[in-house]
Each structure stands twice: as C-alpha cells, then as structure tokens.
Amino acid sequence: MRSRALLEVREVRELLSALPEELLRSEPRALALSGLPTPVLLTLALLVARRLKGEARPLLVVVRDAAAATRLTEEMVALGLAAAAYPSREFVLYHVTASHDEERRRLGVLSALLTGALDAVVTTPEALLQYTMPRHLLRERTLTLRVGDTLTPEALCRVLASSGYLSVTTVEGAGQFAHRGGIVDF
C-alpha cells in the first residue's frame, strides 16, 4: 500500500511529529497551511486523517478551487481513504429547469458524514461558505429502507414529494418518482 511507504520516508515522519499533539486529541481545531506542494499536502492530509479516523472525526481540507478539490480527493481515495469532494452550488436567479447534480452530491457528502462513512472531505472556500441543511434536519428527513421494511406506496410517495422529488409518469433521472398501482419507481 502506498500510504505505508509514505510512513517510511524520514521527512514524512518528521512532518507528522511536528504536528501539535493537542491538534489531534482535543476538540476539532483548524490548522492553516498554505503554499504546500500537492504531494506534501496529500501526505499530511493522509497522515492526519488516519490519526483522526480512530476518533471518528473526519478531516476537512479546504483548497483553492474545484479542480484542486477533485484531484486531491482522487489521490486520497487512491491511497485508501474514504474521501469525498464537497462541491459548491450554482445559484440560478431565474426560473429554469436545471440539473440538481451538485445538490445531490452535496447532500450525499453530508449524509456520508452523518453516518461516519468518510475519513476526509475536500472542499473550496466558496462551497464551505454556502448555506446548507442543518444536521438535525438532514437526520430527520433521511429515510433508510432496508430489506424487509414495510411502507405503503402512498406513504413513500409523500416522503419522496416532501423531500423534493418530482412526481412524473416515467422516471428518467435522479430526483423523480412514479407511482403506478402498488409500484413506486424512484
């Protein structure tokens, strides 16, 4: 595994030992670093995320733009971390039928954080500053269906509609649902 090889590099071990222990042991803290080459940032993020993983605390890395967030996230995943890029959302100031892909990706990252599925989240200042659903509302409005659960089609349709899904005749994409008899497609 590439991450173990990183730990064998003397400079990497020195970098990790230079981190204040209280940063990794106490309440969430911020560490501001700038001007780091991507390999050094990646190494530092990997090592800190691994240490925080034992405490079920994900690492948040803020980078300059969406392209840098995507690249760093891909590198983290390649090194074995459960990482996700948290995108910014586009604001549309006029009525238009638009894709909600960014909203779904944002909610997907937030949901994964709620369940503890992520070791790290990489984002941009713009995305970080945008308003999102509070944690308690996301938790309240999350419905998990498991094999063997029972829910009437009408109740499922009410949940989907209240969650922003669009009722259609035939489902053609994400965010839509169709109800025909005892069948609900979504």
PDB file of C-alpha atoms in Angstrom:
ATOM      1  CA  MET A   1       0.000   0.000   0.000  1.00  0.00           C
ATOM      2  CA  ARG A   2       1.366   3.434  -0.971  1.00  0.00           C
ATOM      3  CA  SER A   3       0.426   5.018   2.379  1.00  0.00           C
ATOM      4  CA  ARG A   4       2.690   2.638   4.301  1.00  0.00           C
ATOM      5  CA  ALA A   5       5.558   3.518   2.018  1.00  0.00           C
ATOM      6  CA  LEU A   6       4.949   7.188   2.817  1.00  0.00           C
ATOM      7  CA  LEU A   7       5.349   6.480   6.523  1.00  0.00           C
ATOM      8  CA  GLU A   8       8.818   5.079   5.850  1.00  0.00           C
ATOM      9  CA  VAL A   9      10.070   8.381   4.423  1.00  0.00           C
ATOM     10  CA  ARG A  10      12.069  10.261   7.069  1.00  0.00           C
ATOM     11  CA  GLU A  11      10.719  13.668   6.030  1.00  0.00           C
ATOM     12  CA  VAL A  12       7.134  12.437   6.283  1.00  0.00           C
ATOM     13  CA  ARG A  13       7.722  11.078   9.781  1.00  0.00           C
ATOM     14  CA  GLU A  14       9.297  14.403  10.781  1.00  0.00           C
ATOM     15  CA  LEU A  15       6.356  16.315   9.335  1.00  0.00           C
ATOM     16  CA  LEU A  16       3.918  14.200  11.308  1.00  0.00           C
ATOM     17  CA  SER A  17       5.901  14.503  14.524  1.00  0.00           C
ATOM     18  CA  ALA A  18       5.912  18.298  14.122  1.00  0.00           C
ATOM     19  CA  LEU A  19       2.116  18.414  14.397  1.00  0.00           C
ATOM     20  CA  PRO A  20       0.982  19.516  17.831  1.00  0.00           C
ATOM     21  CA  GLU A  21      -0.498  16.542  19.675  1.00  0.00           C
ATOM     22  CA  GLU A  22      -3.358  18.635  21.037  1.00  0.00           C
ATOM     23  CA  LEU A  23      -4.467  19.252  17.453  1.00  0.00           C
ATOM     24  CA  LEU A  24      -5.225  15.576  17.098  1.00  0.00           C
ATOM     25  CA  ARG A  25      -6.510  14.892  20.603  1.00  0.00           C
ATOM     26  CA  SER A  26      -8.845  17.699  21.564  1.00  0.00           C
ATOM     27  CA  GLU A  27     -11.932  19.319  20.136  1.00  0.00           C
ATOM     28  CA  PRO A  28     -11.921  20.000  16.389  1.00  0.00           C
ATOM     29  CA  ARG A  29      -9.264  22.532  15.520  1.00  0.00           C
ATOM     30  CA  ALA A  30      -8.084  24.316  12.436  1.00  0.00           C
ATOM     31  CA  LEU A  31      -4.584  24.227  11.043  1.00  0.00           C
ATOM     32  CA  ALA A  32      -3.907  26.752   8.295  1.00  0.00           C
ATOM     33  CA  LEU A  33      -1.165  25.827   5.843  1.00  0.00           C
ATOM     34  CA  SER A  34      -0.544  27.458   2.516  1.00  0.00           C
ATOM     35  CA  GLY A  35       1.906  27.065  -0.321  1.00  0.00           C
ATOM     36  CA  LEU A  36       2.356  23.345   0.170  1.00  0.00           C
ATOM     37  CA  PRO A  37       3.130  21.309  -2.939  1.00  0.00           C
ATOM     38  CA  THR A  38       0.365  18.791  -3.662  1.00  0.00           C
ATOM     39  CA  PRO A  39       2.445  15.729  -2.633  1.00  0.00           C
ATOM     40  CA  VAL A  40       3.206  17.293   0.762  1.00  0.00           C
ATOM     41  CA  LEU A  41      -0.417  18.365   1.269  1.00  0.00           C
ATOM     42  CA  LEU A  42      -1.580  14.885   0.304  1.00  0.00           C
ATOM     43  CA  THR A  43       0.872  13.235   2.682  1.00  0.00           C
ATOM     44  CA  LEU A  44      -0.069  15.497   5.557  1.00  0.00           C
ATOM     45  CA  ALA A  45      -3.797  15.043   4.895  1.00  0.00           C
ATOM     46  CA  LEU A  46      -3.389  11.282   4.721  1.00  0.00           C
ATOM     47  CA  LEU A  47      -1.490  11.076   7.991  1.00  0.00           C
ATOM     48  CA  VAL A  48      -3.816  13.396   9.899  1.00  0.00           C
ATOM     49  CA  ALA A  49      -6.936  11.663   8.523  1.00  0.00           C
ATOM     50  CA  ARG A  50      -5.569   8.281   9.617  1.00  0.00           C
ATOM     51  CA  ARG A  51      -4.987   9.579  13.141  1.00  0.00           C
ATOM     52  CA  LEU A  52      -8.438  11.177  13.335  1.00  0.00           C
ATOM     53  CA  LYS A  53     -10.118   8.033  11.991  1.00  0.00           C
ATOM     54  CA  GLY A  54      -9.710   6.300  15.348  1.00  0.00           C
ATOM     55  CA  GLU A  55     -11.733   9.094  16.925  1.00  0.00           C
ATOM     56  CA  ALA A  56     -14.420   9.010  14.191  1.00  0.00           C
ATOM     57  CA  ARG A  57     -13.527  12.599  13.280  1.00  0.00           C
ATOM     58  CA  PRO A  58     -13.217  13.342   9.574  1.00  0.00           C
ATOM     59  CA  LEU A  59     -10.585  15.676   8.206  1.00  0.00           C
ATOM     60  CA  LEU A  60     -11.700  18.801   6.334  1.00  0.00           C
ATOM     61  CA  VAL A  61      -9.288  20.153   3.724  1.00  0.00           C
ATOM     62  CA  VAL A  62     -10.025  23.475   2.022  1.00  0.00           C
ATOM     63  CA  VAL A  63      -8.272  24.043  -1.311  1.00  0.00           C
ATOM     64  CA  ARG A  64      -8.321  26.918  -3.816  1.00  0.00           C
ATOM     65  CA  ASP A  65     -10.761  25.603  -6.451  1.00  0.00           C
ATOM     66  CA  ALA A  66     -12.971  22.711  -7.544  1.00  0.00           C
ATOM     67  CA  ALA A  67     -10.313  21.223  -9.820  1.00  0.00           C
ATOM     68  CA  ALA A  68      -7.817  21.056  -6.944  1.00  0.00           C
ATOM     69  CA  ALA A  69     -10.506  19.512  -4.710  1.00  0.00           C
ATOM     70  CA  THR A  70     -11.249  16.830  -7.287  1.00  0.00           C
ATOM     71  CA  ARG A  71      -7.563  15.996  -7.803  1.00  0.00           C
ATOM     72  CA  LEU A  72      -6.790  15.813  -4.079  1.00  0.00           C
ATOM     73  CA  THR A  73      -9.889  13.709  -3.402  1.00  0.00           C
ATOM     74  CA  GLU A  74      -8.947  11.250  -6.145  1.00  0.00           C
ATOM     75  CA  GLU A  75      -5.427  10.947  -4.713  1.00  0.00           C
ATOM     76  CA  MET A  76      -6.790  10.368  -1.199  1.00  0.00           C
ATOM     77  CA  VAL A  77      -9.119   7.642  -2.457  1.00  0.00           C
ATOM     78  CA  ALA A  78      -6.219   6.031  -4.352  1.00  0.00           C
ATOM     79  CA  LEU A  79      -4.308   5.915  -1.052  1.00  0.00           C
ATOM     80  CA  GLY A  80      -7.153   4.137   0.704  1.00  0.00           C
ATOM     81  CA  LEU A  81      -9.018   6.958   2.420  1.00  0.00           C
ATOM     82  CA  ALA A  82     -12.778   7.280   2.237  1.00  0.00           C
ATOM     83  CA  ALA A  83     -12.773  10.836   0.877  1.00  0.00           C
ATOM     84  CA  ALA A  84     -15.290  12.991  -0.958  1.00  0.00           C
ATOM     85  CA  ALA A  85     -15.225  16.368  -2.646  1.00  0.00           C
ATOM     86  CA  TYR A  86     -17.904  18.750  -1.367  1.00  0.00           C
ATOM     87  CA  PRO A  87     -18.907  20.934  -4.331  1.00  0.00           C
ATOM     88  CA  SER A  88     -20.218  24.454  -4.387  1.00  0.00           C
ATOM     89  CA  ARG A  89     -23.617  25.017  -5.864  1.00  0.00           C
ATOM     90  CA  GLU A  90     -24.611  27.296  -8.662  1.00  0.00           C
ATOM     91  CA  PHE A  91     -27.227  29.879  -7.954  1.00  0.00           C
ATOM     92  CA  VAL A  92     -29.827  30.306 -10.683  1.00  0.00           C
ATOM     93  CA  LEU A  93     -31.657  33.597 -10.318  1.00  0.00           C
ATOM     94  CA  TYR A  94     -34.363  32.920 -12.876  1.00  0.00           C
ATOM     95  CA  HIS A  95     -36.869  30.120 -13.399  1.00  0.00           C
ATOM     96  CA  VAL A  96     -35.276  27.328 -15.393  1.00  0.00           C
ATOM     97  CA  THR A  97     -35.364  23.570 -15.311  1.00  0.00           C
ATOM     98  CA  ALA A  98     -31.827  22.796 -14.170  1.00  0.00           C
ATOM     99  CA  SER A  99     -29.871  19.786 -13.096  1.00  0.00           C
ATOM    100  CA  HIS A 100     -29.657  19.253  -9.356  1.00  0.00           C
ATOM    101  CA  ASP A 101     -26.475  17.175  -9.571  1.00  0.00           C
ATOM    102  CA  GLU A 102     -24.489  19.497  -7.300  1.00  0.00           C
ATOM    103  CA  GLU A 103     -27.259  19.479  -4.698  1.00  0.00           C
ATOM    104  CA  ARG A 104     -27.365  15.676  -4.760  1.00  0.00           C
ATOM    105  CA  ARG A 105     -23.582  15.485  -4.451  1.00  0.00           C
ATOM    106  CA  ARG A 106     -23.615  17.956  -1.546  1.00  0.00           C
ATOM    107  CA  LEU A 107     -26.369  16.027   0.236  1.00  0.00           C
ATOM    108  CA  GLY A 108     -24.522  12.766  -0.459  1.00  0.00           C
ATOM    109  CA  VAL A 109     -21.383  14.091   1.234  1.00  0.00           C
ATOM    110  CA  LEU A 110     -23.376  15.442   4.186  1.00  0.00           C
ATOM    111  CA  SER A 111     -25.229  12.122   4.543  1.00  0.00           C
ATOM    112  CA  ALA A 112     -21.953  10.202   4.454  1.00  0.00           C
ATOM    113  CA  LEU A 113     -20.621  12.487   7.193  1.00  0.00           C
ATOM    114  CA  LEU A 114     -23.711  11.760   9.308  1.00  0.00           C
ATOM    115  CA  THR A 115     -23.120   8.027   9.072  1.00  0.00           C
ATOM    116  CA  GLY A 116     -19.383   8.292   9.723  1.00  0.00           C
ATOM    117  CA  ALA A 117     -18.532   6.852   6.304  1.00  0.00           C
ATOM    118  CA  LEU A 118     -15.892   9.472   5.424  1.00  0.00           C
ATOM    119  CA  ASP A 119     -12.316   9.921   6.594  1.00  0.00           C
ATOM    120  CA  ALA A 120     -11.902  13.236   4.773  1.00  0.00           C
ATOM    121  CA  VAL A 121     -13.825  15.914   2.904  1.00  0.00           C
ATOM    122  CA  VAL A 122     -12.122  18.240   0.440  1.00  0.00           C
ATOM    123  CA  THR A 123     -13.831  21.485  -0.492  1.00  0.00           C
ATOM    124  CA  THR A 124     -13.353  25.078  -1.552  1.00  0.00           C
ATOM    125  CA  PRO A 125     -13.912  28.298   0.396  1.00  0.00           C
ATOM    126  CA  GLU A 126     -16.929  29.053  -1.813  1.00  0.00           C
ATOM    127  CA  ALA A 127     -18.598  25.693  -1.105  1.00  0.00           C
ATOM    128  CA  LEU A 128     -17.775  25.863   2.574  1.00  0.00           C
ATOM    129  CA  LEU A 129     -19.465  29.246   2.948  1.00  0.00           C
ATOM    130  CA  GLN A 130     -22.702  28.297   1.200  1.00  0.00           C
ATOM    131  CA  TYR A 131     -25.734  27.619   3.343  1.00  0.00           C
ATOM    132  CA  THR A 132     -26.794  24.004   3.663  1.00  0.00           C
ATOM    133  CA  MET A 133     -29.340  21.977   5.568  1.00  0.00           C
ATOM    134  CA  PRO A 134     -28.657  21.811   9.315  1.00  0.00           C
ATOM    135  CA  ARG A 135     -27.521  18.414  10.614  1.00  0.00           C
ATOM    136  CA  HIS A 136     -30.669  17.790  12.671  1.00  0.00           C
ATOM    137  CA  LEU A 137     -32.938  18.438   9.662  1.00  0.00           C
ATOM    138  CA  LEU A 138     -30.917  16.164   7.417  1.00  0.00           C
ATOM    139  CA  ARG A 139     -31.084  13.434  10.054  1.00  0.00           C
ATOM    140  CA  GLU A 140     -34.864  13.929  10.489  1.00  0.00           C
ATOM    141  CA  ARG A 141     -35.530  13.884   6.749  1.00  0.00           C
ATOM    142  CA  THR A 142     -33.397  10.875   5.939  1.00  0.00           C
ATOM    143  CA  LEU A 143     -35.338   7.687   5.285  1.00  0.00           C
ATOM    144  CA  THR A 144     -33.414   4.439   5.202  1.00  0.00           C
ATOM    145  CA  LEU A 145     -35.177   1.492   3.594  1.00  0.00           C
ATOM    146  CA  ARG A 146     -33.866  -1.981   4.348  1.00  0.00           C
ATOM    147  CA  VAL A 147     -34.851  -5.383   3.016  1.00  0.00           C
ATOM    148  CA  GLY A 148     -37.934  -6.486   4.932  1.00  0.00           C
ATOM    149  CA  ASP A 149     -39.145  -2.973   5.817  1.00  0.00           C
ATOM    150  CA  THR A 150     -42.779  -2.209   5.062  1.00  0.00           C
ATOM    151  CA  LEU A 151     -44.025   1.125   3.783  1.00  0.00           C
ATOM    152  CA  THR A 152     -47.181   1.777   1.789  1.00  0.00           C
ATOM    153  CA  PRO A 153     -46.683   3.210  -1.696  1.00  0.00           C
ATOM    154  CA  GLU A 154     -48.707   6.274  -0.718  1.00  0.00           C
ATOM    155  CA  ALA A 155     -46.531   6.904   2.350  1.00  0.00           C
ATOM    156  CA  LEU A 156     -43.371   6.502   0.272  1.00  0.00           C
ATOM    157  CA  CYS A 157     -44.745   8.965  -2.311  1.00  0.00           C
ATOM    158  CA  ARG A 158     -45.464  11.501   0.454  1.00  0.00           C
ATOM    159  CA  VAL A 159     -41.903  11.135   1.771  1.00  0.00           C
ATOM    160  CA  LEU A 160     -40.419  11.495  -1.706  1.00  0.00           C
ATOM    161  CA  ALA A 161     -42.557  14.534  -2.551  1.00  0.00           C
ATOM    162  CA  SER A 162     -41.710  16.252   0.750  1.00  0.00           C
ATOM    163  CA  SER A 163     -38.027  15.566   0.059  1.00  0.00           C
ATOM    164  CA  GLY A 164     -38.134  17.438  -3.231  1.00  0.00           C
ATOM    165  CA  TYR A 165     -38.605  14.525  -5.644  1.00  0.00           C
ATOM    166  CA  LEU A 166     -40.725  15.335  -8.674  1.00  0.00           C
ATOM    167  CA  SER A 167     -43.732  13.142  -9.448  1.00  0.00           C
ATOM    168  CA  VAL A 168     -43.579  12.060 -13.118  1.00  0.00           C
ATOM    169  CA  THR A 169     -45.223   9.484 -15.359  1.00  0.00           C
ATOM    170  CA  THR A 170     -41.942   7.728 -16.192  1.00  0.00           C
ATOM    171  CA  VAL A 171     -38.734   8.099 -14.205  1.00  0.00           C
ATOM    172  CA  GLU A 172     -35.943   9.338 -16.446  1.00  0.00           C
ATOM    173  CA  GLY A 173     -33.415  10.568 -13.926  1.00  0.00           C
ATOM    174  CA  ALA A 174     -32.437  11.221 -10.331  1.00  0.00           C
ATOM    175  CA  GLY A 175     -34.882  13.211  -8.199  1.00  0.00           C
ATOM    176  CA  GLN A 176     -38.012  11.799  -9.848  1.00  0.00           C
ATOM    177  CA  PHE A 177     -40.570   9.207  -8.800  1.00  0.00           C
ATOM    178  CA  ALA A 178     -43.530   7.493 -10.464  1.00  0.00           C
ATOM    179  CA  HIS A 179     -46.410   5.684  -8.748  1.00  0.00           C
ATOM    180  CA  ARG A 180     -48.425   3.088 -10.658  1.00  0.00           C
ATOM    181  CA  GLY A 181     -50.674   0.834  -8.628  1.00  0.00           C
ATOM    182  CA  GLY A 182     -48.583  -0.827  -5.937  1.00  0.00           C
ATOM    183  CA  ILE A 183     -45.247   0.076  -7.569  1.00  0.00           C
ATOM    184  CA  VAL A 184     -43.147   3.168  -6.882  1.00  0.00           C
ATOM    185  CA  ASP A 185     -40.111   3.837  -9.095  1.00  0.00           C
ATOM    186  CA  PHE A 186     -37.555   6.372  -7.910  1.00  0.00           C
TER     187      PHE A 186
END
